[in-house]
Amino acid sequence: MKKGAYLLLNLFYLITFFFLACYSVEDEDNITVHFLKAHKSEKYTNYQPKIRNEIFKTINLFQEHFPLENIDVIVTNDPYNQLIIPHLGIGGLAYERTTVLIVIYFGNIYLDKTIESELKRILLHELNHVIRKRETLNPFSTLFGAIISEGIADQFELAVTGERPQRWSTALTEKQYEECLKLMKENPWNNKFDHSRWFFGRGDLPRWAGYSIGFRLVGDLLKGHPKVSIIDLTKMSPRDIYLKLNL
């Protein structure tokens, strides 16, 4: 999806949030979970208590690593939303510094597993983006910034959950990795890069190239700099990380 399309999608959900009726639950840190009703169904309604519980459990887990307050988590049931990751039945988006969108496909036959496991992983990833956007200036505005920010979020989620990497984190062969890394290094600070090309395989690059490059670069950095933690990297600017990588 192009960056422009992401902006339109973000705007759509922001408008939806303000103008559609929704059910909301707030805790003491001004963290609010909203359930949009545009695609309401019986299953969607019945699963809301379980989803809400998993979200607050994940937020409590996240707060063991970062302080977090003043955030809205919006949940919607939209089977046609492009954010849904097909093999997971769920997707997410960090809207700037205050809002995370979670989209769940309720026709998924593995819905309980999705909510019990994948919701946590997706939410940890997106909340890491929120912190990164709060701590650094425009971390997703350049090609390298976007790549390394996705790598940080994926490595953070692994560090917290102890799960195996997601498919998009290890999608490249060694040859593909070297070729894509070389191409990225030709113009790392490109602020007009094609997001769909680098992250979703539109055009000449392998699917999920940007995710896999970022995941490996962050992993290599953590191994090569034992005193640097994933918490440190979350708060570090793309340019400072680039210098540490010595690319």
Coordinates of C-alpha atoms in Angstrom, one line a residue:
M1 CA 0.0 0.0 0.0
K2 CA 1.4 3.4 -0.9
K3 CA 2.1 6.0 1.8
G4 CA -0.8 8.1 0.4
A5 CA -3.1 5.2 0.7
Y6 CA -2.0 4.7 4.4
L7 CA -2.8 8.4 5.1
L8 CA -6.3 8.0 3.5
L9 CA -6.9 4.8 5.5
N10 CA -5.8 6.6 8.7
L11 CA -8.0 9.5 8.0
F12 CA -11.0 7.2 7.3
Y13 CA -10.6 5.4 10.6
L14 CA -10.1 8.7 12.5
I15 CA -13.3 10.0 11.1
T16 CA -15.0 6.7 11.8
F17 CA -13.9 6.8 15.4
F18 CA -15.4 10.3 16.0
F19 CA -18.6 9.9 14.1
L20 CA -19.7 6.3 14.5
A21 CA -21.2 5.1 17.8
C22 CA -18.8 2.8 19.7
Y23 CA -18.5 1.0 23.0
S24 CA -15.6 2.2 25.1
V25 CA -13.9 1.0 28.3
E26 CA -11.3 3.2 30.0
D27 CA -8.7 2.4 32.7
E28 CA -6.9 4.7 35.2
D29 CA -4.1 5.6 32.8
N30 CA -6.5 7.1 30.3
I31 CA -6.1 4.0 28.1
T32 CA -9.4 3.4 26.3
V33 CA -10.6 0.5 24.2
H34 CA -13.2 1.3 21.6
F35 CA -15.3 -1.2 19.7
L36 CA -16.6 0.3 16.5
K37 CA -20.1 -0.8 15.4
A38 CA -20.0 -0.2 11.7
H39 CA -19.6 -4.0 11.0
K40 CA -21.5 -5.3 14.0
S41 CA -22.3 -9.0 14.3
E42 CA -23.4 -11.3 17.0
K43 CA -20.0 -13.0 17.2
Y44 CA -18.3 -9.6 17.3
T45 CA -20.5 -8.5 20.2
N46 CA -20.0 -11.8 22.1
Y47 CA -16.2 -11.7 21.8
Q48 CA -15.8 -8.1 23.0
P49 CA -15.2 -9.0 26.7
K50 CA -12.5 -11.5 25.8
I51 CA -10.8 -9.1 23.4
R52 CA -11.0 -6.3 25.9
N53 CA -9.4 -8.5 28.6
E54 CA -6.6 -9.6 26.2
I55 CA -5.9 -6.0 25.2
F56 CA -5.6 -4.8 28.8
K57 CA -3.4 -7.9 29.7
T58 CA -1.1 -7.0 26.8
I59 CA -1.0 -3.3 27.8
N60 CA 0.0 -4.3 31.4
L61 CA 2.7 -6.5 29.9
F62 CA 3.9 -3.7 27.7
Q63 CA 4.0 -1.3 30.7
E64 CA 6.6 -3.5 32.3
H65 CA 9.0 -2.2 29.6
F66 CA 7.6 1.3 28.8
P67 CA 5.3 3.7 30.6
L68 CA 2.2 4.1 28.6
E69 CA -0.8 6.4 29.0
N70 CA -3.2 8.5 27.0
I71 CA -3.9 6.1 24.2
D72 CA -6.9 4.8 22.3
V73 CA -7.1 1.2 21.0
I74 CA -9.8 0.9 18.4
V75 CA -11.1 -2.5 17.5
T76 CA -13.2 -3.2 14.4
N77 CA -14.7 -6.2 12.6
D78 CA -14.1 -5.5 8.9
P79 CA -13.6 -8.6 6.7
Y80 CA -12.5 -6.5 3.7
N81 CA -9.9 -4.4 5.4
Q82 CA -6.5 -4.4 3.8
L83 CA -4.7 -4.3 7.2
I84 CA -5.8 -7.9 7.9
I85 CA -2.9 -10.3 7.6
P86 CA -4.5 -13.3 5.7
H87 CA -2.7 -16.1 7.5
L88 CA -3.4 -14.6 10.9
G89 CA -6.9 -13.1 10.5
I90 CA -5.8 -9.9 12.3
G91 CA -3.9 -6.8 11.6
G92 CA -2.9 -3.5 13.2
L93 CA -1.9 0.1 12.6
A94 CA -0.3 2.6 14.9
Y95 CA -2.0 5.9 14.2
E96 CA 0.5 8.6 15.1
R97 CA 1.3 8.8 18.9
T98 CA -2.1 8.2 20.4
T99 CA -4.1 5.6 18.6
V100 CA -3.8 2.0 17.6
L101 CA -6.2 0.3 15.3
I102 CA -6.8 -3.5 15.5
V103 CA -8.8 -5.1 12.7
I104 CA -10.0 -8.7 13.3
Y105 CA -11.6 -11.1 10.8
F106 CA -14.4 -12.8 12.7
G107 CA -14.9 -15.4 10.0
N108 CA -11.5 -16.9 10.9
I109 CA -12.0 -20.6 12.0
Y110 CA -9.0 -20.0 14.4
L111 CA -10.6 -17.0 16.0
D112 CA -9.9 -18.0 19.6
K113 CA -6.2 -18.7 18.9
T114 CA -6.0 -15.3 17.1
I115 CA -7.4 -13.5 20.1
E116 CA -5.4 -15.4 22.7
S117 CA -2.0 -15.3 20.9
E118 CA -1.8 -13.1 17.8
L119 CA -3.7 -10.2 19.2
K120 CA -1.0 -9.9 21.9
R121 CA 1.8 -10.0 19.3
I122 CA 0.2 -7.5 17.0
L123 CA -0.6 -5.1 19.8
L124 CA 2.9 -5.3 21.3
H125 CA 4.3 -4.5 17.8
E126 CA 2.0 -1.5 17.3
L127 CA 2.5 -0.1 20.8
N128 CA 6.2 -0.2 20.2
H129 CA 5.6 2.0 17.2
V130 CA 3.6 4.4 19.4
I131 CA 6.5 4.8 21.8
R132 CA 9.0 5.2 18.9
K133 CA 6.8 7.9 17.4
R134 CA 6.7 9.7 20.8
E135 CA 10.4 9.4 21.5
T136 CA 11.9 10.1 18.0
L137 CA 11.1 12.6 15.3
N138 CA 9.3 11.1 12.2
P139 CA 10.9 7.7 12.5
F140 CA 8.9 6.3 9.5
S141 CA 9.5 9.2 7.1
T142 CA 12.5 7.6 5.3
L143 CA 13.2 4.2 3.8
F144 CA 15.8 3.3 6.4
G145 CA 13.7 4.8 9.2
A146 CA 10.7 2.7 8.2
I147 CA 12.7 -0.5 7.8
I148 CA 14.6 -0.2 11.1
S149 CA 11.4 0.8 13.0
E150 CA 9.6 -2.4 11.8
G151 CA 12.7 -4.4 12.8
I152 CA 12.7 -2.9 16.3
A153 CA 9.0 -3.6 16.8
D154 CA 9.4 -7.2 15.7
Q155 CA 12.4 -7.8 17.8
F156 CA 10.7 -6.2 20.8
E157 CA 7.7 -8.4 20.4
L158 CA 9.9 -11.5 20.3
A159 CA 11.8 -10.3 23.4
V160 CA 8.6 -10.0 25.3
T161 CA 6.7 -13.1 24.2
G162 CA 9.6 -15.5 23.5
E163 CA 7.7 -16.7 20.4
R164 CA 9.3 -17.6 17.1
P165 CA 9.7 -14.8 14.5
Q166 CA 6.7 -13.9 12.4
R167 CA 6.8 -15.0 8.7
W168 CA 7.6 -11.5 7.4
S169 CA 10.6 -11.3 9.7
T170 CA 12.5 -14.1 8.0
A171 CA 11.1 -14.0 4.4
L172 CA 14.3 -13.5 2.5
T173 CA 17.0 -15.9 1.3
E174 CA 20.6 -14.8 2.0
K175 CA 21.0 -13.7 -1.6
Q176 CA 17.7 -11.7 -1.5
Y177 CA 18.8 -10.1 1.7
E178 CA 22.1 -9.0 0.4
E179 CA 20.6 -7.6 -2.8
C180 CA 17.8 -5.7 -1.0
L181 CA 20.2 -4.4 1.6
K182 CA 22.5 -3.1 -1.1
L183 CA 19.6 -1.4 -2.8
M184 CA 18.4 0.2 0.5
K185 CA 21.9 1.5 1.1
E186 CA 21.9 3.4 -2.2
N187 CA 19.4 5.8 -0.8
P188 CA 18.6 5.1 2.8
W189 CA 17.1 8.6 3.5
N190 CA 14.7 8.5 0.6
N191 CA 11.5 10.1 1.9
K192 CA 9.5 9.3 -1.2
F193 CA 10.0 5.5 -1.2
D194 CA 7.3 3.1 -2.4
H195 CA 6.1 1.5 0.8
S196 CA 4.2 -1.3 -1.0
R197 CA 7.3 -2.2 -3.0
W198 CA 9.5 -2.5 0.0
F199 CA 7.1 -4.1 2.5
F200 CA 4.5 -5.9 0.5
G201 CA 6.2 -7.1 -2.7
R202 CA 4.6 -4.8 -5.2
G203 CA 6.9 -4.6 -8.2
D204 CA 10.5 -6.0 -8.3
L205 CA 11.2 -6.7 -4.6
P206 CA 10.3 -9.9 -2.7
R207 CA 7.3 -9.7 -0.4
W208 CA 8.1 -8.4 3.1
A209 CA 11.6 -7.4 2.2
G210 CA 11.6 -4.3 4.4
Y211 CA 10.4 -6.3 7.4
S212 CA 13.0 -8.9 7.0
I213 CA 15.9 -6.5 6.5
G214 CA 14.9 -4.5 9.6
F215 CA 14.5 -7.6 11.7
R216 CA 18.0 -8.9 10.8
L217 CA 19.7 -5.5 11.1
V218 CA 18.3 -5.0 14.6
G219 CA 19.2 -8.5 15.6
D220 CA 22.8 -8.0 14.3
L221 CA 23.0 -4.7 16.2
L222 CA 21.8 -6.2 19.5
K223 CA 24.4 -9.0 19.1
G224 CA 27.2 -6.7 18.2
H225 CA 26.4 -4.1 21.0
P226 CA 25.6 -6.1 24.2
K227 CA 25.1 -2.9 26.2
V228 CA 22.4 -1.6 23.8
S229 CA 18.9 -3.0 24.5
I230 CA 15.8 -3.2 22.4
I231 CA 14.4 -0.5 24.8
D232 CA 17.3 1.8 23.9
L233 CA 16.8 1.2 20.2
T234 CA 13.1 2.0 20.4
K235 CA 14.1 5.5 21.6
M236 CA 17.0 6.0 19.2
S237 CA 16.8 8.0 16.0
P238 CA 17.2 6.3 12.7
R239 CA 20.4 8.2 11.9
D240 CA 22.0 7.2 15.2
I241 CA 21.1 3.6 14.6
Y242 CA 22.5 3.8 11.1
L243 CA 25.8 5.0 12.5
K244 CA 25.9 2.2 15.0
L245 CA 25.3 -0.4 12.2
N246 CA 28.3 1.1 10.3
L247 CA 26.6 0.2 7.0

